[in-house]
Coordinates of C-alpha atoms in Angstrom, one line a residue:
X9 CA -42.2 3.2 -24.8
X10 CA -41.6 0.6 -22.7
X11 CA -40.1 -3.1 -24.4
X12 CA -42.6 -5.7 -25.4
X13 CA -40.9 -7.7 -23.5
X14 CA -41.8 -6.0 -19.9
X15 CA -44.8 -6.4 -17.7
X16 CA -46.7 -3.1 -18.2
X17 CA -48.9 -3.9 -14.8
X18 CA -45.6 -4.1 -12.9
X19 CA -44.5 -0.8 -14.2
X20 CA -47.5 0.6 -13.2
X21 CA -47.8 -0.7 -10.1
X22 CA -44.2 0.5 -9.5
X23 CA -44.9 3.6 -10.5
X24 CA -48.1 4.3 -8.4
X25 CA -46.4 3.2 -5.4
X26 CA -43.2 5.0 -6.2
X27 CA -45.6 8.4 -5.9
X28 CA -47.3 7.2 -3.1
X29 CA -43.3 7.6 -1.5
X30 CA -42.9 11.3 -2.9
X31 CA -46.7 12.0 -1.3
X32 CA -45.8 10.5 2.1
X33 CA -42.3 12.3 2.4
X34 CA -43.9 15.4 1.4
X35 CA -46.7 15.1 4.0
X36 CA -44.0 14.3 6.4
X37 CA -43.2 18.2 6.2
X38 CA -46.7 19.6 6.7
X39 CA -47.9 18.1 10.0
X40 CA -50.0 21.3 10.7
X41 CA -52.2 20.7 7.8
X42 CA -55.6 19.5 8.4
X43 CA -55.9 16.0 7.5
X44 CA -51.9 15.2 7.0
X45 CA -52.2 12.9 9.7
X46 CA -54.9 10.6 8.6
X47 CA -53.6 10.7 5.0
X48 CA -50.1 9.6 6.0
X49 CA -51.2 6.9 8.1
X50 CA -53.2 5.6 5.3
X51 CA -50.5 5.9 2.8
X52 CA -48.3 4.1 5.4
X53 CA -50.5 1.0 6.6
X54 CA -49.8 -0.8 3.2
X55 CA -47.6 1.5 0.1
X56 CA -44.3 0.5 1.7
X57 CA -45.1 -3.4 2.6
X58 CA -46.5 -3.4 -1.6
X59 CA -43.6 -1.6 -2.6
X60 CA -41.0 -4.2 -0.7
X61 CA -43.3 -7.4 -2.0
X62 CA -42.9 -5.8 -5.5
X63 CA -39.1 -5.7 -5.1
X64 CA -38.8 -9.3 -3.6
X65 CA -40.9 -10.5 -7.2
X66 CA -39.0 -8.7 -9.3
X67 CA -35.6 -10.2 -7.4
X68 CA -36.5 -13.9 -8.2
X69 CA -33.7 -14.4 -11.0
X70 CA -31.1 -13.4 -8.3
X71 CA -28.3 -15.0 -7.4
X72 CA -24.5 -15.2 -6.9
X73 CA -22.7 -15.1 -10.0
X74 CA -20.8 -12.0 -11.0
X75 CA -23.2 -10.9 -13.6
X76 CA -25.6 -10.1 -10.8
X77 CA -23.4 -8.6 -7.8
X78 CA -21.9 -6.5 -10.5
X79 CA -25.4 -5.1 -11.0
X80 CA -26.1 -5.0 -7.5
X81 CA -23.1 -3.1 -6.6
X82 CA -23.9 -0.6 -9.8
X83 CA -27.2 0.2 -8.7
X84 CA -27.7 0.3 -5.2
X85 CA -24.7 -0.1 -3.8
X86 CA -22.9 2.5 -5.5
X87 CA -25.5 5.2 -5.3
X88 CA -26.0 4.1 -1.8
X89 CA -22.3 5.6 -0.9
X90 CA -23.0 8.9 -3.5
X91 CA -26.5 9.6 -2.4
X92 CA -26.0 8.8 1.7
X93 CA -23.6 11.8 2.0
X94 CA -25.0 14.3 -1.0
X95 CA -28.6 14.1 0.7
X96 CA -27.7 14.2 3.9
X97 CA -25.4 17.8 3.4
X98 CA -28.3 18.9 1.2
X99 CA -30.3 18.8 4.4
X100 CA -28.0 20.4 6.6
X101 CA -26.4 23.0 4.6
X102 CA -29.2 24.0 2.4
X103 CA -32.5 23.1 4.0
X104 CA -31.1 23.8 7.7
X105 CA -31.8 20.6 9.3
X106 CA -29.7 18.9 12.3
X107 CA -29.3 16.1 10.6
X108 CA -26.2 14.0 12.5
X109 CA -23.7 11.6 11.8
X110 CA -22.7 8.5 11.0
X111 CA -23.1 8.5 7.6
X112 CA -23.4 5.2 5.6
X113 CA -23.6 3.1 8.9
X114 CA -26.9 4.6 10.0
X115 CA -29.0 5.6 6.8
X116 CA -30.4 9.1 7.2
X117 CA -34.0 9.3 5.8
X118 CA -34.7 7.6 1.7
X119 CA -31.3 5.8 1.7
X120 CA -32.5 3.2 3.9
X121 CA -34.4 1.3 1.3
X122 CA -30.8 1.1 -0.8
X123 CA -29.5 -0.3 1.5
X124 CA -31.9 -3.0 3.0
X125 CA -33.0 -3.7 -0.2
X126 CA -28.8 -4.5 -1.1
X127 CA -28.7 -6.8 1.9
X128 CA -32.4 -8.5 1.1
X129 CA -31.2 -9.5 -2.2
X130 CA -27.5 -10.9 -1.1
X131 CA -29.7 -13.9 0.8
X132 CA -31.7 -14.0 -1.9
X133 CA -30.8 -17.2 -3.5
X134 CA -31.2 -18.9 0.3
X135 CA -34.4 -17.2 0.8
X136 CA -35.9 -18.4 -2.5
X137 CA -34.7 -22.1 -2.3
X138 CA -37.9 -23.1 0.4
X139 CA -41.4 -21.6 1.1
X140 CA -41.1 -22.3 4.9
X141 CA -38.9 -19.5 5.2
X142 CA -42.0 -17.2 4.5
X143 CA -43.5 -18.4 8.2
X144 CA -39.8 -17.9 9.1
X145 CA -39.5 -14.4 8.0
X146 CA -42.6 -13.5 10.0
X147 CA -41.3 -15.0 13.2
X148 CA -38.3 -13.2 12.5
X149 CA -40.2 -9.9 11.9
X150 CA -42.4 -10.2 15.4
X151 CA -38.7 -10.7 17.3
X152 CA -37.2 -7.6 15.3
X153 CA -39.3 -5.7 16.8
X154 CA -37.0 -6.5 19.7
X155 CA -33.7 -5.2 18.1
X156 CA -33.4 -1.1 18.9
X157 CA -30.1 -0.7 16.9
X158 CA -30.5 1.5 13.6
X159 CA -27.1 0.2 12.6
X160 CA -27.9 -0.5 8.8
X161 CA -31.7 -0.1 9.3
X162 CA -31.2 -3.5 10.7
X163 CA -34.9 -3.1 12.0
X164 CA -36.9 -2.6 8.9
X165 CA -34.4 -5.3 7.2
X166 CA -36.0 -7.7 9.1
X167 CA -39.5 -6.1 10.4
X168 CA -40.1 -6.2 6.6
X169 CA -38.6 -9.0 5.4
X170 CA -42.1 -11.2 5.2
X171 CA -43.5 -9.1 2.3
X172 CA -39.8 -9.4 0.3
X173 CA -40.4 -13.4 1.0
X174 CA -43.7 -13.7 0.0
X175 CA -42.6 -11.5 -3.0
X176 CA -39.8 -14.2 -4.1
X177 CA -42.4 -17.2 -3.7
X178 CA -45.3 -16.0 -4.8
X179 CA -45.3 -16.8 -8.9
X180 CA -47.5 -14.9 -12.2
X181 CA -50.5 -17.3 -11.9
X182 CA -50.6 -16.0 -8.1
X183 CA -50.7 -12.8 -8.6
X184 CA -53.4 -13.0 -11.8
X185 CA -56.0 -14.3 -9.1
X186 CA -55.7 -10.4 -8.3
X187 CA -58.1 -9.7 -11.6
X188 CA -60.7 -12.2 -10.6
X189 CA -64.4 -9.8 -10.0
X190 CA -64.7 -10.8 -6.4
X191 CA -60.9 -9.6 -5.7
X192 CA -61.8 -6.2 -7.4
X193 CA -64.8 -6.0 -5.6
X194 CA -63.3 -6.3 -2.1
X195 CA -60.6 -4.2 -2.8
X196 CA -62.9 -1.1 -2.8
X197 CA -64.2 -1.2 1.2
X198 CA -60.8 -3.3 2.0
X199 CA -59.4 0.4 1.0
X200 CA -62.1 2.2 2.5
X201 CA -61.8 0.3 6.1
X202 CA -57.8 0.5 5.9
X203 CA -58.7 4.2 5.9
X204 CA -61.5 4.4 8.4
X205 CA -58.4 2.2 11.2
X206 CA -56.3 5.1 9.9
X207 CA -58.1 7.6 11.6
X208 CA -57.5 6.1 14.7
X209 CA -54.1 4.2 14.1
X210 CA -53.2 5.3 17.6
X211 CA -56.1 4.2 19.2
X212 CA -55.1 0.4 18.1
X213 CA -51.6 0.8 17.0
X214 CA -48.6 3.4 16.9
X215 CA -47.6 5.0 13.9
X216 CA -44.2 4.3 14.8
X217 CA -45.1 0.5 14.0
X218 CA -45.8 1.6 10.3
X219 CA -42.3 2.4 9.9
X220 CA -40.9 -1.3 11.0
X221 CA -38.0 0.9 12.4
X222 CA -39.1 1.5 16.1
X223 CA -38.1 -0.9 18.6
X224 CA -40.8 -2.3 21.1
X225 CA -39.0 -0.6 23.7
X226 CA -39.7 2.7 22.1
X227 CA -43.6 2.1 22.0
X228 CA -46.1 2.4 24.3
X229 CA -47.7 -0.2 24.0
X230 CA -47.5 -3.3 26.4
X231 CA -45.7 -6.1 26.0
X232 CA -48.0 -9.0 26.2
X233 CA -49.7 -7.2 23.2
X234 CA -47.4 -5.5 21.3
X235 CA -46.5 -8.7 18.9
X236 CA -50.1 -9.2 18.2
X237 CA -50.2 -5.3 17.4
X238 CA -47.3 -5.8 15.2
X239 CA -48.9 -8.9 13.4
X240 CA -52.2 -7.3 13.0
X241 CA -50.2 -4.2 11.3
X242 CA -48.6 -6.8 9.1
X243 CA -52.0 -8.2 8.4
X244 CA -54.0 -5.0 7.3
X245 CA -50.4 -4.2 5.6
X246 CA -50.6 -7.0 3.5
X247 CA -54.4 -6.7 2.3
X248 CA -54.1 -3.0 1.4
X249 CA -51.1 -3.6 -0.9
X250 CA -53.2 -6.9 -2.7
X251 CA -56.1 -4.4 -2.5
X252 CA -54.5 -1.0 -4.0
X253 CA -52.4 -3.6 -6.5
X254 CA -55.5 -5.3 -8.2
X255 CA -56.9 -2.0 -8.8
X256 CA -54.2 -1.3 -11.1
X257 CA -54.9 -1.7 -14.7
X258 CA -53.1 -4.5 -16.3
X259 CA -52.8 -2.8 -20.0
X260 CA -50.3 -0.1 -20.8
X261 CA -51.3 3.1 -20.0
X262 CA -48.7 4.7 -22.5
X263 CA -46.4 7.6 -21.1
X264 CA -47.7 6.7 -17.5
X265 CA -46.3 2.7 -17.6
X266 CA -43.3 3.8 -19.6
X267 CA -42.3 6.4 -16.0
X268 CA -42.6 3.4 -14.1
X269 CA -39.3 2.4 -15.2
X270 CA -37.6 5.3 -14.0
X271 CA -38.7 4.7 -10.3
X272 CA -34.8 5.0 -9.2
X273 CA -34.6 8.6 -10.7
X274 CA -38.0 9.2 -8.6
X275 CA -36.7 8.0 -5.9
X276 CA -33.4 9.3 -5.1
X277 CA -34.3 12.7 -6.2
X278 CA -37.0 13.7 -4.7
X279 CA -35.7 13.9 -1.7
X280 CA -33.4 17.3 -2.8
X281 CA -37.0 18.9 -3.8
X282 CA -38.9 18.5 -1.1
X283 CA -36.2 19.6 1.8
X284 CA -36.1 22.4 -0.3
X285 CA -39.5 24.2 0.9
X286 CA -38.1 23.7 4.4
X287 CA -36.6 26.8 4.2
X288 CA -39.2 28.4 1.7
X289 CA -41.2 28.4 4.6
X290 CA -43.7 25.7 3.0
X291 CA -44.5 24.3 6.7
X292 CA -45.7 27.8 7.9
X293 CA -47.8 28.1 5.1
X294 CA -49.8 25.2 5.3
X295 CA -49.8 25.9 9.8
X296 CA -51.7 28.4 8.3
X297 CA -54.0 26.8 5.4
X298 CA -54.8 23.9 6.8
X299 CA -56.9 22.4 3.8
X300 CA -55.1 24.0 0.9
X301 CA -51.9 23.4 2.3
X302 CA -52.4 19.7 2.4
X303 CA -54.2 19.5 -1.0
X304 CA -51.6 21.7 -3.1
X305 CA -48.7 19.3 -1.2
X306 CA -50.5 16.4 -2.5
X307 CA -50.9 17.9 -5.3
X308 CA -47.3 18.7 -6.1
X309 CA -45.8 15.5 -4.6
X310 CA -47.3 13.9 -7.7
X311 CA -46.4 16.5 -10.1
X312 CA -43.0 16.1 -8.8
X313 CA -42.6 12.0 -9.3
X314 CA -44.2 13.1 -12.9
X315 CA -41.8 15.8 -13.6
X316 CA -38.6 13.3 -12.7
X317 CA -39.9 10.4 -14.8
X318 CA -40.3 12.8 -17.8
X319 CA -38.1 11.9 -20.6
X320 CA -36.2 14.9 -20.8
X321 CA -35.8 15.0 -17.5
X322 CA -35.1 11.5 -16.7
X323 CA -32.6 11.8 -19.9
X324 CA -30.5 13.6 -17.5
X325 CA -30.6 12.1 -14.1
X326 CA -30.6 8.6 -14.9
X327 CA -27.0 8.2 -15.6
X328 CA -26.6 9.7 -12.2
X329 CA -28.4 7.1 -10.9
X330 CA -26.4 4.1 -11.9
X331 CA -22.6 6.3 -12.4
X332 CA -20.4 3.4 -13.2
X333 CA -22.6 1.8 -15.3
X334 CA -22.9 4.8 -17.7
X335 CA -19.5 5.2 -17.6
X336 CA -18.8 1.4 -18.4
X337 CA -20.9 1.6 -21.2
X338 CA -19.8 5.2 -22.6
X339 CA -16.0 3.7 -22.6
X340 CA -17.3 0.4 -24.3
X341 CA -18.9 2.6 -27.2
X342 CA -15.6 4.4 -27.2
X343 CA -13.4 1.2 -27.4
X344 CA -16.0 -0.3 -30.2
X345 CA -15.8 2.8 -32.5
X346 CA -12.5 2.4 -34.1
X347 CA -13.5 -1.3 -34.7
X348 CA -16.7 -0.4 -36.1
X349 CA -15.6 2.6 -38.5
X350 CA -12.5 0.2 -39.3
X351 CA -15.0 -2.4 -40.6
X352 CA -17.1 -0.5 -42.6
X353 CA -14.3 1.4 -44.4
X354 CA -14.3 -0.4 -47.7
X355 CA -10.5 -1.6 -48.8
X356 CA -8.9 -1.1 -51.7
X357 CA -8.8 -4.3 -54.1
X358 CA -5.8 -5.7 -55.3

């Protein structure tokens, strides 16, 4: 279980949005199937702006000392540089995709969250010191829009960067107003209307401008509206996540809270699995059953983020996850175990 000392509604959360990932990647590879479209959209409008506010919150305690860019170099920026390359040959070699280089400089597909997230939390401890750097961040978000370089994901660094802001600023007795009735209440047509604009995202919008990673350039959308487009993206972004978020119960829910701290293992594997039915011929199939093909994809996507959080599972993967940390702490225990055996070895008496 998880420690006392852990929020279980964060781990929840976490964990529903980290599923919400595996289910939009997964739909990503059955476009044929009836409904993928409006579902992926949907998904889209608000799971990755919640996911990046989560991630701002829980990087409040950040800041430059060598405790924390120790960690931050463990865990994201080490598996960045394992992960980048092993995913991207995975792809090409086994699921047959023309996949193309750089690596590392350009992130192919997952890895660009690593590695936006990595440069999101280096300014950190500037970001945190002020609130007017949250209007900042949304200025600086509209003008991203402007940047067409994927160098670094550069774009969704700062396209995104107003829900990582908000999530450093906003504090526990903000986000409790979430279980107030009236929020509950709204949250169930604030859902329902998110998913009624989703059906005709491009009749208002471009789901390129869910991704925060298009340039305006790239959209066809004019320019003496396409900031407002972008703003009102940010907008309906911003109410689905406080929507979807204050619908999630704030009690443990046992086995189900205690997978929400394995989101990294989620995260960086899934990937492997899912580009595997590329040439299992999963995207034929579901040309070909529309409905099923989208529900058993569903379907699965979840079962898979279930299956990696698993204990016996996760048991196995998560010190891939974080390498030089396991190894760190396997040759501490090493180096302690003489000492310890040494003291417990009773001495003869004179």
């Amino acid at each position: 279980m998880a420690p006392p000392s852990r929020d279980p509604w964060l781990d929840n959360v976490k964990m529903v949005l980290v599923t919400l990932v595996v289910v939009g990647h997964a739909i990503g590879l059955v476009e044929e199937s009836a409904g993928s479209h409006w579902v992926y959209d949907f998904i889209y409008l608000w799971h990755i702006p919640a996911f990046v506010f989560v991630s701002g919150y829980l990087s409040k305690s950040f800041e430059w000392d060598r405790r924390r860019l120790k960690s931050l170099v463990y865990t994201l920026a080490i598996p960045y540089l394992l992960f980048e390359p092993a995913l991207f040959y995975y792809r090409r070699e086994v699921a047959g995709e023309g996949v193309e280089y750089p690596l590392w400089l350009i992130p192919h597909w997952t890895m660009w969250y690593l590695v936006v997230l990595l440069m999101w939390r280096l300014i950190t401890p500037v970001l945190k010191r002020h609130w007017l750097f949250l209007p900042l961040s949304v200025v600086v978000s509209l003008l991203g829009g402007l940047w067409n370089d994927d160098t670094l994901m550069i774009p969704r660094f700062l396209g995104l960067l107003p829900f990582f802001v908000l999530g450093l600023h906003l504090k526990p007795r903000h986000l409790h107003r979430l279980d107030d009735v009236w929020v509950r209440v709204a949250a169930v047509p604030t859902l329902i209307g998110i998913g009624v604009m989703a059906v005709y995202t491009d009749t208002w919008a471009e789901t390129a401008l869910l991704w925060y990673d298009t340039g305006y350039a790239e959209i066809p959308i004019d320019n003496e509206i396409v900031f407002q487009t972008r703003l009102t993206v940010m907008m309906v972004g911003l109410l689905g996540a406080f929507a979807a978020m204050s619908l999630i119960p704030r009690r443990s829910l046992g086995w189900f809270t205690t997978m929400g701290t394995a989101t990294m293992v989620i995260y960086l594997f899934h990937g492997f699995v899912i580009k595997t039915f590329l040439p299992l011929g999963w995207p034929d199939f579901t040309a070909d059953h529309r409905v099923l093909g989208l529900v058993i994809t569903i379907v699965g996507a979840v079962g898979l983020a279930l299956l990696l959080a698993s204990p016996p599972v996760r048991r196995v993967l998560e010190p891939l996850t974080n390498p030089a940390g396991t190894l760190e702490k396997r040759l501490s225990r090493r180096r302690d175990e003489p000492t310890t055996h040494q003291e417990s070895t009773p001495t003869p008496s004179g």
